[in-house]
CSV table of C-alpha atoms and ligand atoms in Angstrom, one decimal:
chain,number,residue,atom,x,y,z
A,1,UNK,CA,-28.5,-2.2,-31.1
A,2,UNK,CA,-25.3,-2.9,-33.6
A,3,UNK,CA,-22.5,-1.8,-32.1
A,4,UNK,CA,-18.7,-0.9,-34.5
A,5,UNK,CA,-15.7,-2.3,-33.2
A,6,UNK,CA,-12.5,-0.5,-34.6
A,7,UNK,CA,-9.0,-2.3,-34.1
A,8,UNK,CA,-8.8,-5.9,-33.0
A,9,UNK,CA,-6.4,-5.5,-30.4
A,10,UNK,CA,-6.5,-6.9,-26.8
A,11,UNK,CA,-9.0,-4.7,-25.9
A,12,UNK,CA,-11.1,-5.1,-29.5
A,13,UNK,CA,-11.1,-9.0,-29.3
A,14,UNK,CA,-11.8,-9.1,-25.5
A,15,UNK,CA,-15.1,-7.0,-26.2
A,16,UNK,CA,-16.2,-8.3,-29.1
A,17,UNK,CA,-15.6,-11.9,-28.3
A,18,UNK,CA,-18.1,-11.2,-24.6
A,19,UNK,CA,-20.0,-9.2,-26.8
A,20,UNK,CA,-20.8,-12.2,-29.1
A,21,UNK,CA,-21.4,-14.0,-26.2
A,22,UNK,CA,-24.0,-12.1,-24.9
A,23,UNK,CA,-25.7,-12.4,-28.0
A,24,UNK,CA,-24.9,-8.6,-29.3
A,25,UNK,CA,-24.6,-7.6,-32.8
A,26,UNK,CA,-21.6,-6.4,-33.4
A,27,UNK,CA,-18.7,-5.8,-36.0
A,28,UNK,CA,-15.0,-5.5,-35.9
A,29,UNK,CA,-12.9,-4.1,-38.3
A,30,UNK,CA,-9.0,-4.4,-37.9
A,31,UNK,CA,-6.5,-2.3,-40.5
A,32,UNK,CA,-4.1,-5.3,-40.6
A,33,UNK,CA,-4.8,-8.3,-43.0
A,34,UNK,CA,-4.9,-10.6,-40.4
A,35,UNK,CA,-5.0,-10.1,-35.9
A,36,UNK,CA,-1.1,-9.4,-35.1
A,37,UNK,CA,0.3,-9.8,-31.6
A,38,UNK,CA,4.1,-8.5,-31.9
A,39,UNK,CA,6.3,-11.3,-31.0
A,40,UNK,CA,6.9,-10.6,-27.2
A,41,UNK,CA,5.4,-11.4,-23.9
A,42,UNK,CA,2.8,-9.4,-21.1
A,43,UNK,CA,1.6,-9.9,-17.5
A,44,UNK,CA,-1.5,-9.7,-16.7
A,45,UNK,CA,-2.3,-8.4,-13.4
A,46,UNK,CA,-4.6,-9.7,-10.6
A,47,UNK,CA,-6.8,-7.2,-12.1
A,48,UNK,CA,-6.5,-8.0,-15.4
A,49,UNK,CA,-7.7,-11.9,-15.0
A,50,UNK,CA,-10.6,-10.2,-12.6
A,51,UNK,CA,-11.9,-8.1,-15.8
A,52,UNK,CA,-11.0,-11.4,-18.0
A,53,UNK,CA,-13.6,-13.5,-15.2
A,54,UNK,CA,-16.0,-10.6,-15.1
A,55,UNK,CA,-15.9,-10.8,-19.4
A,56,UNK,CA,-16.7,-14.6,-18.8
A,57,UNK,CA,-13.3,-15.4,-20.7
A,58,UNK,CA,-11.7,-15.8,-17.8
A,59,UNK,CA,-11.6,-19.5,-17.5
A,60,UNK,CA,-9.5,-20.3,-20.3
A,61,UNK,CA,-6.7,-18.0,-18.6
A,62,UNK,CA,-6.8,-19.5,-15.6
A,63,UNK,CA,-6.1,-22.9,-16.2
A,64,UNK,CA,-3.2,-21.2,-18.2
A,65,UNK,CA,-2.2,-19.8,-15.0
A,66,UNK,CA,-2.7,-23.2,-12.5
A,67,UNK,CA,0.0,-24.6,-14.9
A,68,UNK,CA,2.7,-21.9,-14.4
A,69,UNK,CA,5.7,-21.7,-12.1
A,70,UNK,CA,4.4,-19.7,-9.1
A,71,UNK,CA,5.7,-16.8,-10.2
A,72,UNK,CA,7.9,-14.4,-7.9
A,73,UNK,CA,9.4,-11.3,-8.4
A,74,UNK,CA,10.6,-7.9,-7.3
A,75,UNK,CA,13.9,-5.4,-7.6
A,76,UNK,CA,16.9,-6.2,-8.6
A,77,UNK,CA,20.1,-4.0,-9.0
A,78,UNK,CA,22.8,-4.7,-11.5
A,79,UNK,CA,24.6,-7.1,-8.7
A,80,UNK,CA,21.6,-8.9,-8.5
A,81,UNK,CA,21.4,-8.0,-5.1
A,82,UNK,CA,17.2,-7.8,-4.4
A,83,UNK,CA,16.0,-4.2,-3.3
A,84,UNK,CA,12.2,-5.0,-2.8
A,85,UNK,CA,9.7,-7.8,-3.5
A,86,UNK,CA,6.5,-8.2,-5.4
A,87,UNK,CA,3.9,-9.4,-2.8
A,88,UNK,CA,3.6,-13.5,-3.7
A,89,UNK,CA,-0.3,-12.8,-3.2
A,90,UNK,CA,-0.2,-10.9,-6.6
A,91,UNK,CA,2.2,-12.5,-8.5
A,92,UNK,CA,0.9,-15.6,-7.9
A,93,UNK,CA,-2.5,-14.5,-8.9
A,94,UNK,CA,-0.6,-13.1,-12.5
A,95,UNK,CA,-0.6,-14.7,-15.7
A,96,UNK,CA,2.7,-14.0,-18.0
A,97,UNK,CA,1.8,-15.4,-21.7
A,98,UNK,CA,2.9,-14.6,-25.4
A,99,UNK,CA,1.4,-12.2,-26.7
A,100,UNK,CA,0.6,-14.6,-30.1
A,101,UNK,CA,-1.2,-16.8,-27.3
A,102,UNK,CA,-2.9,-14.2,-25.8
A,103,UNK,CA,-4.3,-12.7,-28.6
A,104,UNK,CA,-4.8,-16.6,-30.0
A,105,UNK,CA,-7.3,-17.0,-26.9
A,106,UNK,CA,-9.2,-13.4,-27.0
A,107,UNK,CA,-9.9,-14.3,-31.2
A,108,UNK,CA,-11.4,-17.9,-30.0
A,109,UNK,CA,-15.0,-18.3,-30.2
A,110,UNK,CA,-15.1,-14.9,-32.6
A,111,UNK,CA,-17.2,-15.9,-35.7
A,112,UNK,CA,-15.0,-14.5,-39.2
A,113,UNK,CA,-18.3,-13.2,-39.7
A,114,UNK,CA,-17.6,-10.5,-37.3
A,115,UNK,CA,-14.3,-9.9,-38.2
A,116,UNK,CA,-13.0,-7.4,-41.4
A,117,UNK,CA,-9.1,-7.7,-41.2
A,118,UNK,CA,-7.5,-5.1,-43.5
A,119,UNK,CA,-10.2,-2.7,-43.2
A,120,UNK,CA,-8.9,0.6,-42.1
A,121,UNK,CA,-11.1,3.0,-40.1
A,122,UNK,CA,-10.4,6.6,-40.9
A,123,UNK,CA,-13.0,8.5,-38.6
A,124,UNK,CA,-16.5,8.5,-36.6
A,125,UNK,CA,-19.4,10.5,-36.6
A,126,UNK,CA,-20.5,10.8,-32.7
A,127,UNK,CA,-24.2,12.4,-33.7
A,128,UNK,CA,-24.9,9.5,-36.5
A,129,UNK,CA,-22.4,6.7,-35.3
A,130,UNK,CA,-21.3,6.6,-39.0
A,131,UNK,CA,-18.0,5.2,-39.4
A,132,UNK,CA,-15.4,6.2,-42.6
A,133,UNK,CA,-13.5,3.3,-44.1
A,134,UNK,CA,-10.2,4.0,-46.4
A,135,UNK,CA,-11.6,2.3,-49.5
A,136,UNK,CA,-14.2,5.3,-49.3
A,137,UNK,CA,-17.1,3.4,-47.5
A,138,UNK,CA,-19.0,4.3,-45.0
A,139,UNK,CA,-21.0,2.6,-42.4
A,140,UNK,CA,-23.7,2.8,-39.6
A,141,UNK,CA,-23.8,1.6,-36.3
A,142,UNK,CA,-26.0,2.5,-33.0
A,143,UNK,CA,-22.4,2.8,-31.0
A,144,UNK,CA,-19.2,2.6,-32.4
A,145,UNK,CA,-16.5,1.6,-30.0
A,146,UNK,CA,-12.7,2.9,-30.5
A,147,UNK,CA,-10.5,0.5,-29.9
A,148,UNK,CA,-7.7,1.4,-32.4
A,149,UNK,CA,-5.2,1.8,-30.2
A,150,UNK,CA,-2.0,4.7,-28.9
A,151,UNK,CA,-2.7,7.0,-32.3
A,152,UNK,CA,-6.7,6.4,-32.3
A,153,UNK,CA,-8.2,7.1,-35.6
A,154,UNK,CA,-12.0,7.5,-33.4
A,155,UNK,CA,-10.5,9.6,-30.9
A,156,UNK,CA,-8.6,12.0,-33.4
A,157,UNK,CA,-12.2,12.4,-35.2
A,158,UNK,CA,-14.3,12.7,-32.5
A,159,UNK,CA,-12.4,14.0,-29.6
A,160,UNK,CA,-10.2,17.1,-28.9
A,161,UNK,CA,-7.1,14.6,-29.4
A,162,UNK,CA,-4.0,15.9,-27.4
A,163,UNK,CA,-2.0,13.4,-29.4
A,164,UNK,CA,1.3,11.7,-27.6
A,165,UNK,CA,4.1,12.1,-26.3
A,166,UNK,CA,7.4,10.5,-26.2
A,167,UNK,CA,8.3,9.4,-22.2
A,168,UNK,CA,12.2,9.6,-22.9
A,169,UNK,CA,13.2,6.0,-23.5
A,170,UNK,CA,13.1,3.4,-25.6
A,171,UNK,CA,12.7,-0.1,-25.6
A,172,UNK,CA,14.0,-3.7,-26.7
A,173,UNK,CA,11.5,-6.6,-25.9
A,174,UNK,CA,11.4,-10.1,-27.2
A,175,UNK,CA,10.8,-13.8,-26.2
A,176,UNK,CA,14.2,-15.8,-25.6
A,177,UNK,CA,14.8,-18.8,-24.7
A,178,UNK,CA,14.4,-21.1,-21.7
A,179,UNK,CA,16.9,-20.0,-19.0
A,180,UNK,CA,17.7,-22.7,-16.4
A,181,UNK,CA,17.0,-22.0,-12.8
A,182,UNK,CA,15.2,-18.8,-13.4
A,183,UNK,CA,12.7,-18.8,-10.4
A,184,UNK,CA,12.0,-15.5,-10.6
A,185,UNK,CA,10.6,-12.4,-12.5
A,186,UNK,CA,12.4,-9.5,-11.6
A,187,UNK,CA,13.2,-6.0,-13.2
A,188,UNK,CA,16.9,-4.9,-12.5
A,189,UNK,CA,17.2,-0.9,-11.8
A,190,UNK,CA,20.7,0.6,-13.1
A,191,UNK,CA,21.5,4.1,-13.8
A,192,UNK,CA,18.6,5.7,-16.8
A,193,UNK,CA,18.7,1.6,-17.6
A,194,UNK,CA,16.3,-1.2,-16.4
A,195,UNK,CA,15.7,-4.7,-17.4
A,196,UNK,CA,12.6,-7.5,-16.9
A,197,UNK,CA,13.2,-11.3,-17.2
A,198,UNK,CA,9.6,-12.9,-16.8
A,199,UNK,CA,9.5,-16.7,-17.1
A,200,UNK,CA,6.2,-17.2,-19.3
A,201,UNK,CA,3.7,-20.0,-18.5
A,202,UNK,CA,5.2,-22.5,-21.1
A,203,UNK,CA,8.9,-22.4,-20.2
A,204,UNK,CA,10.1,-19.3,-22.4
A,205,UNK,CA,11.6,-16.5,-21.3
A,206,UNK,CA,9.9,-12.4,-21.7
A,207,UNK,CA,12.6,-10.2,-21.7
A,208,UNK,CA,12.4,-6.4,-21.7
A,209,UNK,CA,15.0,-3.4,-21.9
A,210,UNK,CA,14.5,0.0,-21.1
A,211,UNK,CA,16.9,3.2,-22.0
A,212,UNK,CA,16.8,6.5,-21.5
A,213,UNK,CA,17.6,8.6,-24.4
A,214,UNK,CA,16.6,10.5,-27.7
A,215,UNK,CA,13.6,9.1,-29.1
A,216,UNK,CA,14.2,6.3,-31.6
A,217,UNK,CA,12.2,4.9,-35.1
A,218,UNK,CA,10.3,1.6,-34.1
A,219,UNK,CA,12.1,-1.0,-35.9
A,220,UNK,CA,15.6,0.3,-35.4
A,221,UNK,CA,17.5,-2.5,-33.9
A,222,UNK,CA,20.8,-0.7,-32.0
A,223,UNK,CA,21.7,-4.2,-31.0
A,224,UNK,CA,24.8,-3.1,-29.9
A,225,UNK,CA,23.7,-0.4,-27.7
A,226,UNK,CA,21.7,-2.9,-26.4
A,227,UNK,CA,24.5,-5.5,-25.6
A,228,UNK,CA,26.8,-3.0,-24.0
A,229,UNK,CA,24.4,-1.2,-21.7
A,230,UNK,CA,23.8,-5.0,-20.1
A,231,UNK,CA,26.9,-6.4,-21.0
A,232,UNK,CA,27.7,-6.4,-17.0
A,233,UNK,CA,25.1,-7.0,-15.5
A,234,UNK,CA,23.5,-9.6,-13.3
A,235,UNK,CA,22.6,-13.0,-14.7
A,236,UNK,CA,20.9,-13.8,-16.7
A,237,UNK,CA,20.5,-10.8,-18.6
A,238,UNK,CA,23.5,-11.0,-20.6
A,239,UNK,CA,23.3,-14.5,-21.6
A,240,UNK,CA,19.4,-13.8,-22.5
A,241,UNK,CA,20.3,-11.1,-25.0
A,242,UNK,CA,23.4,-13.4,-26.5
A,243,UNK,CA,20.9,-16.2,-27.0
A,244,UNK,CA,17.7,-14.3,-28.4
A,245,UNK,CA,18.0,-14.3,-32.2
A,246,UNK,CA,18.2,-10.4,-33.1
A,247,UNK,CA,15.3,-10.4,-35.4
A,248,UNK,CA,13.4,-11.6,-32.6
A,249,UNK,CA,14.4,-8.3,-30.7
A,250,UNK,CA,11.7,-5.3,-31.2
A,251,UNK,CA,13.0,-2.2,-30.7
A,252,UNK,CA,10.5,0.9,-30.1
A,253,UNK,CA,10.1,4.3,-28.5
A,254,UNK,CA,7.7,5.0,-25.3
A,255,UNK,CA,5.2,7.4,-26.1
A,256,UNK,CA,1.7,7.5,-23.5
A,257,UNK,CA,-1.3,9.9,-24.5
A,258,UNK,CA,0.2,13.5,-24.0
A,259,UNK,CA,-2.2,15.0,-21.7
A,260,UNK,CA,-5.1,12.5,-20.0
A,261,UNK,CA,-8.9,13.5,-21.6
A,262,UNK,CA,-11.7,14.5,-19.8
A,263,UNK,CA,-13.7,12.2,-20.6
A,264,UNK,CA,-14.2,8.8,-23.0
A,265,UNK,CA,-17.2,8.8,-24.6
A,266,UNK,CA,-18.7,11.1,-27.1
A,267,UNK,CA,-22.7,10.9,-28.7
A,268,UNK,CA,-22.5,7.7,-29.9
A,269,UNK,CA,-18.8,6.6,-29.9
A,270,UNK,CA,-16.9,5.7,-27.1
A,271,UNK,CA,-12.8,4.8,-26.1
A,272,UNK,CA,-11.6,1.7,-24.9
A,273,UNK,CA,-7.8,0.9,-24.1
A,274,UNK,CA,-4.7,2.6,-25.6
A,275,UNK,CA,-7.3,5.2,-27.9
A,276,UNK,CA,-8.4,6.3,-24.7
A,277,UNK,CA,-5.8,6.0,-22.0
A,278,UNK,CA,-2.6,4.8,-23.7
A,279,UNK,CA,0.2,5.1,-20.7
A,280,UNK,CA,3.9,4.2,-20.0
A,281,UNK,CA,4.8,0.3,-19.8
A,282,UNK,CA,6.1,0.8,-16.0
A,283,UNK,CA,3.6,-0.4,-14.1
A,284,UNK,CA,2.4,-3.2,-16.7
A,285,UNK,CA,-0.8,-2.0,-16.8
A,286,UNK,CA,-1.8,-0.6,-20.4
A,287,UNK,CA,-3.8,-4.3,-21.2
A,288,UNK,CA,-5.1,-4.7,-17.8
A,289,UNK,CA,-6.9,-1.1,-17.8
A,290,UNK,CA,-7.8,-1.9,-21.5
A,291,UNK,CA,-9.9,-4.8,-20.3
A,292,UNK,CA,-11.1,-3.3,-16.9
A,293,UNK,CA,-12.7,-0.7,-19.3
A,294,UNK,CA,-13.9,-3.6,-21.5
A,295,UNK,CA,-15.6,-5.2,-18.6
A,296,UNK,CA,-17.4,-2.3,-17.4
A,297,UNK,CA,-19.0,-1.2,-21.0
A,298,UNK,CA,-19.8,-5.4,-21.7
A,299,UNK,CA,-21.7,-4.8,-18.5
A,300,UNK,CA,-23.9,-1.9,-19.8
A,301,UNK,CA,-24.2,-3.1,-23.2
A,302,UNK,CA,-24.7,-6.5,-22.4
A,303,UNK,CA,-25.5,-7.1,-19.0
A,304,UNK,CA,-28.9,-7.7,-20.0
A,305,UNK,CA,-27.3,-11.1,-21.5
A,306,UNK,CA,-29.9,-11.8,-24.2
A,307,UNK,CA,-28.5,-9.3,-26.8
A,308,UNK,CA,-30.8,-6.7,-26.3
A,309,UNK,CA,-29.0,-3.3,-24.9
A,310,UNK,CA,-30.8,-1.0,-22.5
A,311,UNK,CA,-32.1,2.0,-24.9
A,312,UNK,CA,-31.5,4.1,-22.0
A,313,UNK,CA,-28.1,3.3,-22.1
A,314,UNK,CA,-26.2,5.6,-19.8
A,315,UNK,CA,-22.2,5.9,-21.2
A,316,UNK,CA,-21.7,8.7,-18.2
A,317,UNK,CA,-21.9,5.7,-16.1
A,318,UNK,CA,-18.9,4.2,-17.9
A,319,UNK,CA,-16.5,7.6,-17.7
A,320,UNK,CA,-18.0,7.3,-13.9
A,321,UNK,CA,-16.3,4.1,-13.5
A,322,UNK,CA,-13.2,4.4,-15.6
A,323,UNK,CA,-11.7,7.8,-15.9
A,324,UNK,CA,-10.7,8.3,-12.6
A,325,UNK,CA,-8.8,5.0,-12.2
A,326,UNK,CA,-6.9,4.1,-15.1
A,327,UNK,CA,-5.8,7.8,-14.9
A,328,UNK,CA,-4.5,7.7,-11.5
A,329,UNK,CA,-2.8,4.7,-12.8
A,330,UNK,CA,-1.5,5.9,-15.9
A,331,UNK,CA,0.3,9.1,-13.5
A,332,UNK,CA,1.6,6.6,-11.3
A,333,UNK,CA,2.9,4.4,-14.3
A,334,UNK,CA,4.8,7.8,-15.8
A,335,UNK,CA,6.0,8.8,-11.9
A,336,UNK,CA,8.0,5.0,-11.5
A,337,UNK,CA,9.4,5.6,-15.0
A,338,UNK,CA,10.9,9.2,-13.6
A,339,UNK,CA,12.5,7.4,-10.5
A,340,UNK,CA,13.3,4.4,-12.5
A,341,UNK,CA,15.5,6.6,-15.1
A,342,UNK,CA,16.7,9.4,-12.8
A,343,UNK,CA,20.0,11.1,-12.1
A,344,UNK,CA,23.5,9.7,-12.8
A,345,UNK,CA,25.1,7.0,-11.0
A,346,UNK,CA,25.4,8.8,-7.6
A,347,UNK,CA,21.8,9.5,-7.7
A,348,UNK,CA,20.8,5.9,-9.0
A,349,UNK,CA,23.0,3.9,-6.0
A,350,UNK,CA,20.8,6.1,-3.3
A,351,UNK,CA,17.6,5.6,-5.0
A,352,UNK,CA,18.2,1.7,-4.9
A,353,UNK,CA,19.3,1.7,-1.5
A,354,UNK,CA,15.8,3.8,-0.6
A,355,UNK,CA,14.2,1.0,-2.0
A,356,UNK,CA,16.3,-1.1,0.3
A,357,UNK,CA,15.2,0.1,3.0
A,358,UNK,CA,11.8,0.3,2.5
A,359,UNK,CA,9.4,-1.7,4.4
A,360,UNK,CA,7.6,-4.8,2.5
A,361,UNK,CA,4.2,-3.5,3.5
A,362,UNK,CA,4.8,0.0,2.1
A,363,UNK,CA,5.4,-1.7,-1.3
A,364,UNK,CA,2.6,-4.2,-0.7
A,365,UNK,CA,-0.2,-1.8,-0.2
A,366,UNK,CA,1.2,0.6,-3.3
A,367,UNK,CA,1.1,-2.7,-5.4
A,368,UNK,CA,-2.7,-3.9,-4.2
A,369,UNK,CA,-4.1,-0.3,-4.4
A,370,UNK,CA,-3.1,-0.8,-8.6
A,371,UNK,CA,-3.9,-4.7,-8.8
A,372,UNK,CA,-6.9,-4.9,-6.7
A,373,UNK,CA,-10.2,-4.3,-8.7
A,374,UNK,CA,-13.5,-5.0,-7.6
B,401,LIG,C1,7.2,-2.5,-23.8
B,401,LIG,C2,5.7,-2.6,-23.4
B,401,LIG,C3,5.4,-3.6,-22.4
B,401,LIG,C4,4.1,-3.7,-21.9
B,401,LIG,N1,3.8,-4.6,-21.0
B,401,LIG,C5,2.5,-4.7,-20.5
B,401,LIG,C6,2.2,-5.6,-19.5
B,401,LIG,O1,3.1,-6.4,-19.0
B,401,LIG,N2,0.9,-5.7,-19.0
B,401,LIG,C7,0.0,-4.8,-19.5
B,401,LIG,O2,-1.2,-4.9,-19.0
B,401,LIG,N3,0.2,-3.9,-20.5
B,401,LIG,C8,1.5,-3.9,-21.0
B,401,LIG,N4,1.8,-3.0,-22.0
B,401,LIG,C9,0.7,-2.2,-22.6
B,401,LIG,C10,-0.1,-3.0,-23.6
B,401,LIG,O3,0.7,-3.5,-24.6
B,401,LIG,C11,-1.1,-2.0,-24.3
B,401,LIG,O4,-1.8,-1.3,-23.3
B,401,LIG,C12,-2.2,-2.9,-25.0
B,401,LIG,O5,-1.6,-3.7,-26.0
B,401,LIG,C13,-3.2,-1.9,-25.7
B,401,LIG,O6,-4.2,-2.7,-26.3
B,401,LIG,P1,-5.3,-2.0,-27.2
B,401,LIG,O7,-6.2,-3.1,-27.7
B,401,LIG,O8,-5.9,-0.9,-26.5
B,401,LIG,O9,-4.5,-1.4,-28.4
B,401,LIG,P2,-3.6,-2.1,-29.5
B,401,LIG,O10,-2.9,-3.3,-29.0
B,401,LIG,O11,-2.7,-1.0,-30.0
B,401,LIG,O12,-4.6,-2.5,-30.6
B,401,LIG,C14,-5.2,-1.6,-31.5
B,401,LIG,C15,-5.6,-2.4,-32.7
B,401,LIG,O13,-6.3,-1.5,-33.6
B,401,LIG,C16,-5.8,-1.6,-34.9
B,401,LIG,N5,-6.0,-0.3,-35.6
B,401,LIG,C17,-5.3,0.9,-35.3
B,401,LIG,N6,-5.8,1.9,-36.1
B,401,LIG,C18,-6.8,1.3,-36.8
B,401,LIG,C19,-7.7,1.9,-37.8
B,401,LIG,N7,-7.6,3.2,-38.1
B,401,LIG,N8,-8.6,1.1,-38.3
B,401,LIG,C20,-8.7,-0.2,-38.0
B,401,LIG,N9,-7.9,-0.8,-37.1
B,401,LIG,C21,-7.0,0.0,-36.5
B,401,LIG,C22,-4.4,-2.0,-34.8
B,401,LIG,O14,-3.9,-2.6,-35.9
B,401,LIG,C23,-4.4,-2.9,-33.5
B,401,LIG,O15,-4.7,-4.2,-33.9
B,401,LIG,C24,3.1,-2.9,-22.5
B,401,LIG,C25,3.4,-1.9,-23.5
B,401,LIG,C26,4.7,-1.8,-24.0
B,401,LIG,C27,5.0,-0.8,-25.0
């Protein structure tokens, strides 16, 4: 069976490169000249890791993660006072990286061979698996897999595409520098405002920002919105936006899938990450769904292990196992973002002190029933 990758993302590499592994044929094609990762940071989840073990790329992430700070983290508001914590059991078990070296260890072991970088994808045929290039080619594959990301070419061809929508705030992220004493990841709750510090494994800092208001063009920098929303608050969030060179800062609008589909797979194509399920940032989830998926179809494509794939291949058994969750999670993902940018100030100081009073093991079991998989 020779199976069509499109878009060499986290979720593309991730099942290509276990695909390879398992001795599948199979072919990626990426729209940009060469694999780009954005210049910021992303945690990967308990869960996230557990797909990367089940993908047998796990190993290479977790030595990654022995050499860390044991990471810590929770609530913050902008006193830095703390208004809940993480559970240590799953931050500890979390990996915070670059992006570049993320990306960097999903493309090892990939031959070029399988690779086309600046091939764009314009469609699928679900009945033929027949995939559309821009340059006017066509090609042919036994399963094509869309992994082409938030504004899926595959699923805008072969499903009934409900497009996106914008969440109601934008965002800053970059990578800044190394902040002394920062023990902790947090995320600071203001009012319609928010901020993550995440110390990444090799001493950097991850830094997001979150806003609410009109939706913005990705690139726009509004550094100085930026500075004086955060100008006050706790360190070391100003210090980390003084000392982050702005054209390191990205600047870009939240937008998830507008309504969720019923289901990912279609004849001979199927979704995988973002093009199937792109949600909100809120819960940091988006990549570790995106290679939960990618685990479970490596499984039925290539649980076999010698590179032949089942001709009864079943892809019900896929939506079966993947629907379900990382739609509950995307819902619960938009529902923190509504309570993380809601009301005014009065309505913002109760909120936080709600989360101060609520018990550790309320937030503990909401946290595992997301991070635990499998
Ligand atoms: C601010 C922010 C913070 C986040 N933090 C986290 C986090 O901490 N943890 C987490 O798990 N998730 C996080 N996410 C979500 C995560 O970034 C995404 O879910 C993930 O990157 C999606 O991966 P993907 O491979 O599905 O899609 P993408 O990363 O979008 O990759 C798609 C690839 O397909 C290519 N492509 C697109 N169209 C075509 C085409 N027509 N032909 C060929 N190639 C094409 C693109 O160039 C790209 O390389 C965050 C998201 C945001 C916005």
């Amino acid at each position: 069976m020779k199976i069509g990758i499109v878009g060499a993302g986290i979720a593309g590499l991730a099942l290509g490169n276990a695909l390879v592994q398992r001795g599948v044929d199979v072919e990626i094609f990426e729209r940009s000249a060469r694999v780009r990762a954005g210049g910021s940071g992303i945690t990967l989840a308990p869960n996230g890791l557990a797909a990367l073990d089940a993908l047998g790329l796990g190993e290479r992430f977790r030595a990654l993660q022995e050499q860390q700070l044991p990471l810590r983290g929770g609530l913050k508001d902008p006193r830095g006072t703390w208004l809940s914590r993480i559970p240590a059991e799953v931050t500890t078990q979390s990996l915070a990286i670059s992006r570049a070296k993320l990306h960097g260890l999903l493309r090892d072991g990939l031959p070029d061979a399988r690779l086309h970088t600046g091939v764009e994808v314009l469609g699928a045929d679900p009945e033929t698996g027949e995939i559309e290039l821009a340059s006017g080619e066509t090609r042919d594959f036994d399963l094509v897999v869309g992994a082409d990301g938030i504004n899926s070419n595959v699923r805008g061809s072969c499903f009934d595409d409900p497009g996106t929508r914008y969440a109601g705030y934008n965002a800053w992220r970059a990578i800044g520098p190394k902040i002394d004493g920062l023990e902790f990841g947090s995320e600071t709750w203001g009012t319609k405002a928010r901020f993550g510090v995440v110390p990444l494994q090799d001493g950097s800092t991850y830094w997001f920002a979150v806003k609410t208001g009109p939706e913005s063009r990705a690139g726009e920098k509004c550094s100085d919105e930026l500075k004086s929303t955060f100008n006050h608050w706790h360190y070391p969030i100003p210090q980390l936006i003084a000392a982050t060179p702005e054209q390191d800062i990205q600047f870009l609008p939240i937008r998830e899938l507008a309504s969720p589909l019923p289901s990912y797979t279609n004849g001979r194509v199927v979704l995988v990450g973002d093009a199937a399920h792109a949600m909100t940032p809120n819960l940091g989830q988006g990549a570790c769904q995106g290679l939960e998926d990618v685990a479970v179809l490596a499984d039925l494509l290539g649980g076999a292990g010698d590179g032949t794939v089942d001709d009864t291949l079943d892809l019900a058994l896929y939506d079966q196992q993947r629907v379900k969750r990382s739609q509950r999670i995307a819902r619960q993902s938009r529902l923190v973002g509504d309570v993380a940018h809601t009301g005014g100030h009065r309505v913002a100081w109760l909120r936080n002190r709600v989360l101060q009073a609520t018990p550790d093991a309320l937030t503990e079991r909401q946290t595992k029933r997301v991070t635990d998989w499998r």
